mmCIF file of N, CA and C in Angstrom:
data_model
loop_
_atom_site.group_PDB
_atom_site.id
_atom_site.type_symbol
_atom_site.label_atom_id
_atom_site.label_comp_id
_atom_site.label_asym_id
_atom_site.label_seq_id
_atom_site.Cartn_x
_atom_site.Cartn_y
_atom_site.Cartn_z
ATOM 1 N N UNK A 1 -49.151 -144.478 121.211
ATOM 2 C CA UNK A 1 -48.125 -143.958 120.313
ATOM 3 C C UNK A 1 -48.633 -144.104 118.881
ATOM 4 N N UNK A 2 -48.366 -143.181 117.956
ATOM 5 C CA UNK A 2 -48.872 -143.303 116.884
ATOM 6 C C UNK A 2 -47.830 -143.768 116.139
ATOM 7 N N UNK A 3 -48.430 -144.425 114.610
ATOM 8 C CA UNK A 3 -47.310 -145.178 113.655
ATOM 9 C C UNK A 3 -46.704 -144.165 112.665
ATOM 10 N N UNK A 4 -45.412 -143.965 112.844
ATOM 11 C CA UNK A 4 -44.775 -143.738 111.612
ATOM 12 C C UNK A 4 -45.461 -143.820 110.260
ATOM 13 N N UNK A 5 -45.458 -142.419 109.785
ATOM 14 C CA UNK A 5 -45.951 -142.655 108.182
ATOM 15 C C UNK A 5 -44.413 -141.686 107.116
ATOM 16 N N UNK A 6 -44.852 -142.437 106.098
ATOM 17 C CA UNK A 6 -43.542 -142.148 104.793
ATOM 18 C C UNK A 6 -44.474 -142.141 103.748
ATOM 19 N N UNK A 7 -44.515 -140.916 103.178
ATOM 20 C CA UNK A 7 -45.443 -140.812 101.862
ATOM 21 C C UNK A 7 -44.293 -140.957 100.322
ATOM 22 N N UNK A 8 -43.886 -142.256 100.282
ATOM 23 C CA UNK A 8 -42.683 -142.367 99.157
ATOM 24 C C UNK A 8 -43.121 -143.763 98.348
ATOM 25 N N UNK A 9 -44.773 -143.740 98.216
ATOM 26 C CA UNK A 9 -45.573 -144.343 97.075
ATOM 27 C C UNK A 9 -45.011 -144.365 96.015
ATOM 28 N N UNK A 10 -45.102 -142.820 95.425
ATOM 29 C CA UNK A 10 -44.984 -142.446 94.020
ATOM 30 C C UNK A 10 -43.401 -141.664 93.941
ATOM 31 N N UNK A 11 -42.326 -142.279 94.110
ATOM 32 C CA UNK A 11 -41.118 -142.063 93.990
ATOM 33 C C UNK A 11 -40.173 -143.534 93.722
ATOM 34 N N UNK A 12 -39.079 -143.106 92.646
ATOM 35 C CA UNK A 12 -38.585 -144.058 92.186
ATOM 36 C C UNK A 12 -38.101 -145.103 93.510
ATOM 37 N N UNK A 13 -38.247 -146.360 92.927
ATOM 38 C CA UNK A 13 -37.599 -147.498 93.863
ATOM 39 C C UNK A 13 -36.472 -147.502 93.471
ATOM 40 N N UNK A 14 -35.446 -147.270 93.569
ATOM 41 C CA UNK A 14 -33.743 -147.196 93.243
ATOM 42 C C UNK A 14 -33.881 -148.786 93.662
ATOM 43 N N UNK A 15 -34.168 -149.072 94.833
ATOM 44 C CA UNK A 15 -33.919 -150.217 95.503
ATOM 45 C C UNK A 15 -34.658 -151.938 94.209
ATOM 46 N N UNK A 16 -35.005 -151.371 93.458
ATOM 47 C CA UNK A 16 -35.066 -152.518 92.589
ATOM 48 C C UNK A 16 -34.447 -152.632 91.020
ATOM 49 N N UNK A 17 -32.917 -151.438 91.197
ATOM 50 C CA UNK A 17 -32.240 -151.632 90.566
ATOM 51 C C UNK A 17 -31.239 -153.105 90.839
ATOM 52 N N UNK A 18 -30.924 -154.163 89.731
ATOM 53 C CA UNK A 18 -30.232 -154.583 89.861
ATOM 54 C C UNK A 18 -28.763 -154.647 90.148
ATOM 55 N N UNK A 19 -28.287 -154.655 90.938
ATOM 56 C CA UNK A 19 -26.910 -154.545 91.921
ATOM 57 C C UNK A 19 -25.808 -154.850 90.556
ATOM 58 N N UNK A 20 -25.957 -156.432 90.139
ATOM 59 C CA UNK A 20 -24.768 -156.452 89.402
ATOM 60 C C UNK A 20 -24.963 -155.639 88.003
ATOM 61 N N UNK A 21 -26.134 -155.192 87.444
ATOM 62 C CA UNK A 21 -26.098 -154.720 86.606
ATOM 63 C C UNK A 21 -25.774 -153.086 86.871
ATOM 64 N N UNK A 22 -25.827 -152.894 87.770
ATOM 65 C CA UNK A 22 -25.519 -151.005 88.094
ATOM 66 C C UNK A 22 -23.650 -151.897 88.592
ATOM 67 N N UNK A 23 -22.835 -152.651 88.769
ATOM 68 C CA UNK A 23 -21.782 -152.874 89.250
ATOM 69 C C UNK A 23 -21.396 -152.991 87.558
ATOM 70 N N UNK A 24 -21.575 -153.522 86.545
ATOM 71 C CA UNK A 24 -20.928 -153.802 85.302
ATOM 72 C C UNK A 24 -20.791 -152.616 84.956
ATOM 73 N N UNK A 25 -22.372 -151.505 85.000
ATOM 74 C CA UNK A 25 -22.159 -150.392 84.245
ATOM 75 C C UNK A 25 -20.650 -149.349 84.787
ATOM 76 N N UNK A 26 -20.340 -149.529 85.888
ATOM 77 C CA UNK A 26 -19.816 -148.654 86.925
ATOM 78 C C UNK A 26 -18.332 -149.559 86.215
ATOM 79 N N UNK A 27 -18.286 -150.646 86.701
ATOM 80 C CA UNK A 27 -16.666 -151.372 85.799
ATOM 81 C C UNK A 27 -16.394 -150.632 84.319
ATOM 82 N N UNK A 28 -17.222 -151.059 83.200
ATOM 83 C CA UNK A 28 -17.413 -149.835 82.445
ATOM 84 C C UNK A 28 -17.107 -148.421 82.451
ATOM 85 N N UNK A 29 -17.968 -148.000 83.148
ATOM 86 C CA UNK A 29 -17.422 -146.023 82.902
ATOM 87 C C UNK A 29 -16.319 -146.355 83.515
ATOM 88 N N UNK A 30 -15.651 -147.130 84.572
ATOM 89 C CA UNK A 30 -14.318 -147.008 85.025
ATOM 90 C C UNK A 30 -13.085 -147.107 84.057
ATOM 91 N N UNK A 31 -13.614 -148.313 82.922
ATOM 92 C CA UNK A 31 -12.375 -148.625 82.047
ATOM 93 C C UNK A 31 -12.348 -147.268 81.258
ATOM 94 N N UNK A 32 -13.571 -146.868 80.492
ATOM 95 C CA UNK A 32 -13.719 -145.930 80.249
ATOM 96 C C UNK A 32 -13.129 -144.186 80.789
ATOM 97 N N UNK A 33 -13.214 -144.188 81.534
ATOM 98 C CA UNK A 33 -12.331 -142.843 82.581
ATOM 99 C C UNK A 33 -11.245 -142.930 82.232
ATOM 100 N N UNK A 34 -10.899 -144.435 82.652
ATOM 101 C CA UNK A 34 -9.214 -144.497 82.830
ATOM 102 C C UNK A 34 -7.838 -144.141 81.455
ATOM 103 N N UNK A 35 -9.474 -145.017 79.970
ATOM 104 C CA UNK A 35 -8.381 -144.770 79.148
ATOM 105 C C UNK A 35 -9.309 -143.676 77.990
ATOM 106 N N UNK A 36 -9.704 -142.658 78.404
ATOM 107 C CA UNK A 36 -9.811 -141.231 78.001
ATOM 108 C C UNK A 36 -9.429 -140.487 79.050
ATOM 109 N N UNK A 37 -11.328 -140.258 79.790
ATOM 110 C CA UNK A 37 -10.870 -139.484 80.863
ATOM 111 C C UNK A 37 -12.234 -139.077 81.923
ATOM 112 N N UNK A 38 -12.249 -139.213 83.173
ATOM 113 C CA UNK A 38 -13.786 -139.240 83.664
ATOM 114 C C UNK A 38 -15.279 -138.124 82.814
ATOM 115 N N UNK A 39 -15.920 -138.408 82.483
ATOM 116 C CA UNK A 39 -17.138 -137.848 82.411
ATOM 117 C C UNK A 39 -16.748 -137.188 80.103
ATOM 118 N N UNK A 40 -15.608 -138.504 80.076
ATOM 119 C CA UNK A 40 -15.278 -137.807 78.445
ATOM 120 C C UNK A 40 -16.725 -138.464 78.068
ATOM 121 N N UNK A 41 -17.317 -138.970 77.944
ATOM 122 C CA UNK A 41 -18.544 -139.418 77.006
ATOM 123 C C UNK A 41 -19.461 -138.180 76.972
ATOM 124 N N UNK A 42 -19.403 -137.161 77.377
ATOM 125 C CA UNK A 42 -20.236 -136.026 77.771
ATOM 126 C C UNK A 42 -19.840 -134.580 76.541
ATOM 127 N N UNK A 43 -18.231 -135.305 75.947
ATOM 128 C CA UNK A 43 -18.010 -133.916 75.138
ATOM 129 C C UNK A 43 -17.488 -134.584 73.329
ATOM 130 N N UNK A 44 -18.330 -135.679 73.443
ATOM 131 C CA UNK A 44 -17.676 -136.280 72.131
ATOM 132 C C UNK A 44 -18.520 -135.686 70.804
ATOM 133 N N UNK A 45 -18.648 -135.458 69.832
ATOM 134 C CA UNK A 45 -18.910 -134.992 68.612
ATOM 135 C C UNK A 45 -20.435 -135.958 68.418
ATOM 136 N N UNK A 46 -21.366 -135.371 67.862
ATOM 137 C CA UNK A 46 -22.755 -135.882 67.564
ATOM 138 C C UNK A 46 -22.531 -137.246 68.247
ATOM 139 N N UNK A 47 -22.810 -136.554 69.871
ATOM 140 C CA UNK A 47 -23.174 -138.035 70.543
ATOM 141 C C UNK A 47 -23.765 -139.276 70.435
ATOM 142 N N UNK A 48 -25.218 -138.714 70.112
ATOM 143 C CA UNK A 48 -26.331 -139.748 70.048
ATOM 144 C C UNK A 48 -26.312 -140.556 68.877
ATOM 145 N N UNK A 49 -25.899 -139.810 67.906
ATOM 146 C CA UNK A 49 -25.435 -140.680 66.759
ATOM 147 C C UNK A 49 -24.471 -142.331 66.581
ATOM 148 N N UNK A 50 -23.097 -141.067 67.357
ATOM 149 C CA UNK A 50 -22.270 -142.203 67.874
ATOM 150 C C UNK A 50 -22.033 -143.039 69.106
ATOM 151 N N UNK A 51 -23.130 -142.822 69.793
ATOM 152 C CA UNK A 51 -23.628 -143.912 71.119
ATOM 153 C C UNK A 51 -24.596 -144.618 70.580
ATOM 154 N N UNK A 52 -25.193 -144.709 69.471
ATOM 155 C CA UNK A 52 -26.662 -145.038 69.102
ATOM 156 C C UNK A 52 -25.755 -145.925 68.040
ATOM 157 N N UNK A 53 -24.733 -146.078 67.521
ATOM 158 C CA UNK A 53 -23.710 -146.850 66.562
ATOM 159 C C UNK A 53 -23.461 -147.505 67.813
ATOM 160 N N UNK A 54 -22.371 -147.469 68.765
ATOM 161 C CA UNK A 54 -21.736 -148.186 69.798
ATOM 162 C C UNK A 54 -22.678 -149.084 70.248
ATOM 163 N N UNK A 55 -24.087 -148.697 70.829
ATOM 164 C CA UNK A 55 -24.966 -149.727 71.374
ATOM 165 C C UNK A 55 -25.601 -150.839 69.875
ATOM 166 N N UNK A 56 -25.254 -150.465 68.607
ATOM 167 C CA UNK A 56 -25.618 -151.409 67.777
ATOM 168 C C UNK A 56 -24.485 -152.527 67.427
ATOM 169 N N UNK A 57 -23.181 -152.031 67.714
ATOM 170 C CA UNK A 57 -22.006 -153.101 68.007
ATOM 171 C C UNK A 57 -21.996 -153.963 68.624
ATOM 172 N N UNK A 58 -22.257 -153.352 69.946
ATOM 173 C CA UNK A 58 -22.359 -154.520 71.425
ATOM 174 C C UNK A 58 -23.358 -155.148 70.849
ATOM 175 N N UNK A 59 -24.344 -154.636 70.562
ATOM 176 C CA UNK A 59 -25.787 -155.840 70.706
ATOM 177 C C UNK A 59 -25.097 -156.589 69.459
ATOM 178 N N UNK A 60 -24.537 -156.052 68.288
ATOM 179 C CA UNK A 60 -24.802 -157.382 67.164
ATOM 180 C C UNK A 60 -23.137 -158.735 67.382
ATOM 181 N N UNK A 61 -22.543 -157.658 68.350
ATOM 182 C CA UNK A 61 -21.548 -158.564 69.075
ATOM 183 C C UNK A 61 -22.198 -159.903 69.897
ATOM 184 N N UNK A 62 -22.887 -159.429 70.597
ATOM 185 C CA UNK A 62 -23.463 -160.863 71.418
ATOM 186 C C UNK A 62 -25.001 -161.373 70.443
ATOM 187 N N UNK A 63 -25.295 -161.163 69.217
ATOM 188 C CA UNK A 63 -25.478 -161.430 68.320
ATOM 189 C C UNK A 63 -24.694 -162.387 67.925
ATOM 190 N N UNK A 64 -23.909 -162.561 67.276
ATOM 191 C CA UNK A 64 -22.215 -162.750 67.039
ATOM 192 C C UNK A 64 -22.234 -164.042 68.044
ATOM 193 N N UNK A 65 -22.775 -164.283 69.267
ATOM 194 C CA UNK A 65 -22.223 -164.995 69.743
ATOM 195 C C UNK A 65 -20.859 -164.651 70.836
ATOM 196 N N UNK A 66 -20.437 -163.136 70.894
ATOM 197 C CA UNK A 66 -19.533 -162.739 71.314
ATOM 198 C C UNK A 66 -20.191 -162.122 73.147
ATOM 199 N N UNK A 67 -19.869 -162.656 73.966
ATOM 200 C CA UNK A 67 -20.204 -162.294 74.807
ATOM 201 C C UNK A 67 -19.419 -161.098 75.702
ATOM 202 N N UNK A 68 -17.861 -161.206 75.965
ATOM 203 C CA UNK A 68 -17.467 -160.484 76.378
ATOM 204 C C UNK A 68 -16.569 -159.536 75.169
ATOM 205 N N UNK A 69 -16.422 -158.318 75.396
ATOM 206 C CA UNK A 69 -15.333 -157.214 74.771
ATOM 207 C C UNK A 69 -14.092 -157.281 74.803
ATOM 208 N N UNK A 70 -13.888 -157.332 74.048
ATOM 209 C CA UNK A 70 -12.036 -157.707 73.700
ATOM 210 C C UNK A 70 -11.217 -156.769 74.222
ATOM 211 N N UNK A 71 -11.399 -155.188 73.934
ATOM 212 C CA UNK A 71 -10.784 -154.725 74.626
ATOM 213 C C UNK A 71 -11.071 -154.332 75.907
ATOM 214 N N UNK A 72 -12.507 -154.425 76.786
ATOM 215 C CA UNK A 72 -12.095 -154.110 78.093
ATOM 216 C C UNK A 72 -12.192 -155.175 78.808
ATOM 217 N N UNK A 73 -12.106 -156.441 78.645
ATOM 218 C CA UNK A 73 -12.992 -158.080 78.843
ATOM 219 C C UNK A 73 -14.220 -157.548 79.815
ATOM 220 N N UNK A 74 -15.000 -156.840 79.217
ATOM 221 C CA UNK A 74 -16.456 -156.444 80.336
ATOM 222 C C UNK A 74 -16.952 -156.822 79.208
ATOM 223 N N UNK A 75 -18.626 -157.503 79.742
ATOM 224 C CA UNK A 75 -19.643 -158.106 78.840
ATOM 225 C C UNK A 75 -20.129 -156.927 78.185
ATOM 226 N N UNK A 76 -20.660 -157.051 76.647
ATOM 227 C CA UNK A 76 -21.170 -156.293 75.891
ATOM 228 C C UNK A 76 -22.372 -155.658 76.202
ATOM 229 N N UNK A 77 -23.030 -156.675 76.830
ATOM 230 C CA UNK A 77 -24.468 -156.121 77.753
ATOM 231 C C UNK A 77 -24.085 -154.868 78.435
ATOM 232 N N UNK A 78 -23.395 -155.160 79.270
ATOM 233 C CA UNK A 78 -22.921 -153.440 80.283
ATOM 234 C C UNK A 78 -22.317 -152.272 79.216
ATOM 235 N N UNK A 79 -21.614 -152.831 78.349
ATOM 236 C CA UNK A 79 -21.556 -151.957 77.270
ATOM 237 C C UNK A 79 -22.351 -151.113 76.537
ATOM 238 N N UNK A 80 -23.843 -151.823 76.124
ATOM 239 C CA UNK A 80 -24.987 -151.480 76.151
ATOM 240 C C UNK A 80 -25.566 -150.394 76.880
ATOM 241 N N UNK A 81 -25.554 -150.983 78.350
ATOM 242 C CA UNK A 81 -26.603 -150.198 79.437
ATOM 243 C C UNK A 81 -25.908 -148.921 79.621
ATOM 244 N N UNK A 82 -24.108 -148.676 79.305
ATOM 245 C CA UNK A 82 -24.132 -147.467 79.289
ATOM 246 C C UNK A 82 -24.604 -146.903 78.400
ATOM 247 N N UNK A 83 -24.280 -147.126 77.216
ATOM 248 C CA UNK A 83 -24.705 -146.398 75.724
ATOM 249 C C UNK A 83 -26.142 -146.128 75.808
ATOM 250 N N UNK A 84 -26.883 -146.736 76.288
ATOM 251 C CA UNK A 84 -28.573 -146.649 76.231
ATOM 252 C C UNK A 84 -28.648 -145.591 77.660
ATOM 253 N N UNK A 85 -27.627 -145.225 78.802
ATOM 254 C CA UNK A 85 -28.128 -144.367 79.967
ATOM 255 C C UNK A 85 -27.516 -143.002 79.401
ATOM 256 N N UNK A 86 -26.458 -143.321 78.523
ATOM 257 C CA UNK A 86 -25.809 -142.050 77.509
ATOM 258 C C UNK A 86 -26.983 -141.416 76.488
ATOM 259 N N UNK A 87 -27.386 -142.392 75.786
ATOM 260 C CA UNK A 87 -28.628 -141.576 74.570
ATOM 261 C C UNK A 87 -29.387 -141.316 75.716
ATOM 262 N N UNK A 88 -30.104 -141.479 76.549
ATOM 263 C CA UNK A 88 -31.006 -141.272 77.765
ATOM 264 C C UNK A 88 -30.675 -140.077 78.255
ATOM 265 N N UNK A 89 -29.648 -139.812 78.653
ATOM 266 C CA UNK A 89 -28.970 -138.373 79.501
ATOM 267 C C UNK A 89 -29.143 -137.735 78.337
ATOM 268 N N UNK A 90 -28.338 -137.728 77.254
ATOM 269 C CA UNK A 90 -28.663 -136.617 76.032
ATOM 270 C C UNK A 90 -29.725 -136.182 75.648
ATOM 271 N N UNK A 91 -30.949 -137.427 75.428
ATOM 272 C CA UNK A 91 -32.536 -137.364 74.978
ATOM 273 C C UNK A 91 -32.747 -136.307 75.926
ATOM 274 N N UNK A 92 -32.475 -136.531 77.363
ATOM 275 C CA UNK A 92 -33.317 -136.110 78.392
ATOM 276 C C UNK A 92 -33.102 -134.207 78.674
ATOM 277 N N UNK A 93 -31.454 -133.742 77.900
ATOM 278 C CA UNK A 93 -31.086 -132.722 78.428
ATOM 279 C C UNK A 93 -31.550 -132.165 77.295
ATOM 280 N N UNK A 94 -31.864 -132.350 75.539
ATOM 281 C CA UNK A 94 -32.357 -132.008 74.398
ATOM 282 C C UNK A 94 -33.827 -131.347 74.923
#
């Protein structure tokens, strides 16, 4: 019998995404959905500008010493990783 072969070398490992960090981002866009509206980060006015402001908040927040967000109590970090997968999606569709 011959062995099974899978030629998936050179294709992303999803599988060494971190779990809780793809679970914060996802808590996130959820608070997010709930109090705009799903997929609103997609139609806001000079995005990158103002995601590229938002991710300099969070970071100088836990700067600050401030670890979690006041208004959604989610850590500023996940706050971050969206804003940085937001300029990312925009960079990427520019």
């Amino acid at each position: 019998m011959n062995e099974g072969q899978k030629h998936d070398t050179e294709k992303p490992m999803y599988n060494l995404l971190p779990a809780n960090a793809i679970d914060s981002m996802a808590k996130v866009m959820t608070f997010g959905a709930n109090k705009y509206a799903p997929n609103s980060w997609q139609m806001v006015d000079s995005p990158l500008e103002r995601y590229r402001a938002a991710l300099l908040r969070h970071a100088f927040a836990i700067q600050r010493g401030e670890l979690i967000d006041d208004e959604s109590g989610l850590p500023h970090s996940a706050h971050i990783m969206c804003c940085a997968a937001f300029i990312n999606e925009l960079e990427s569709a520019s």
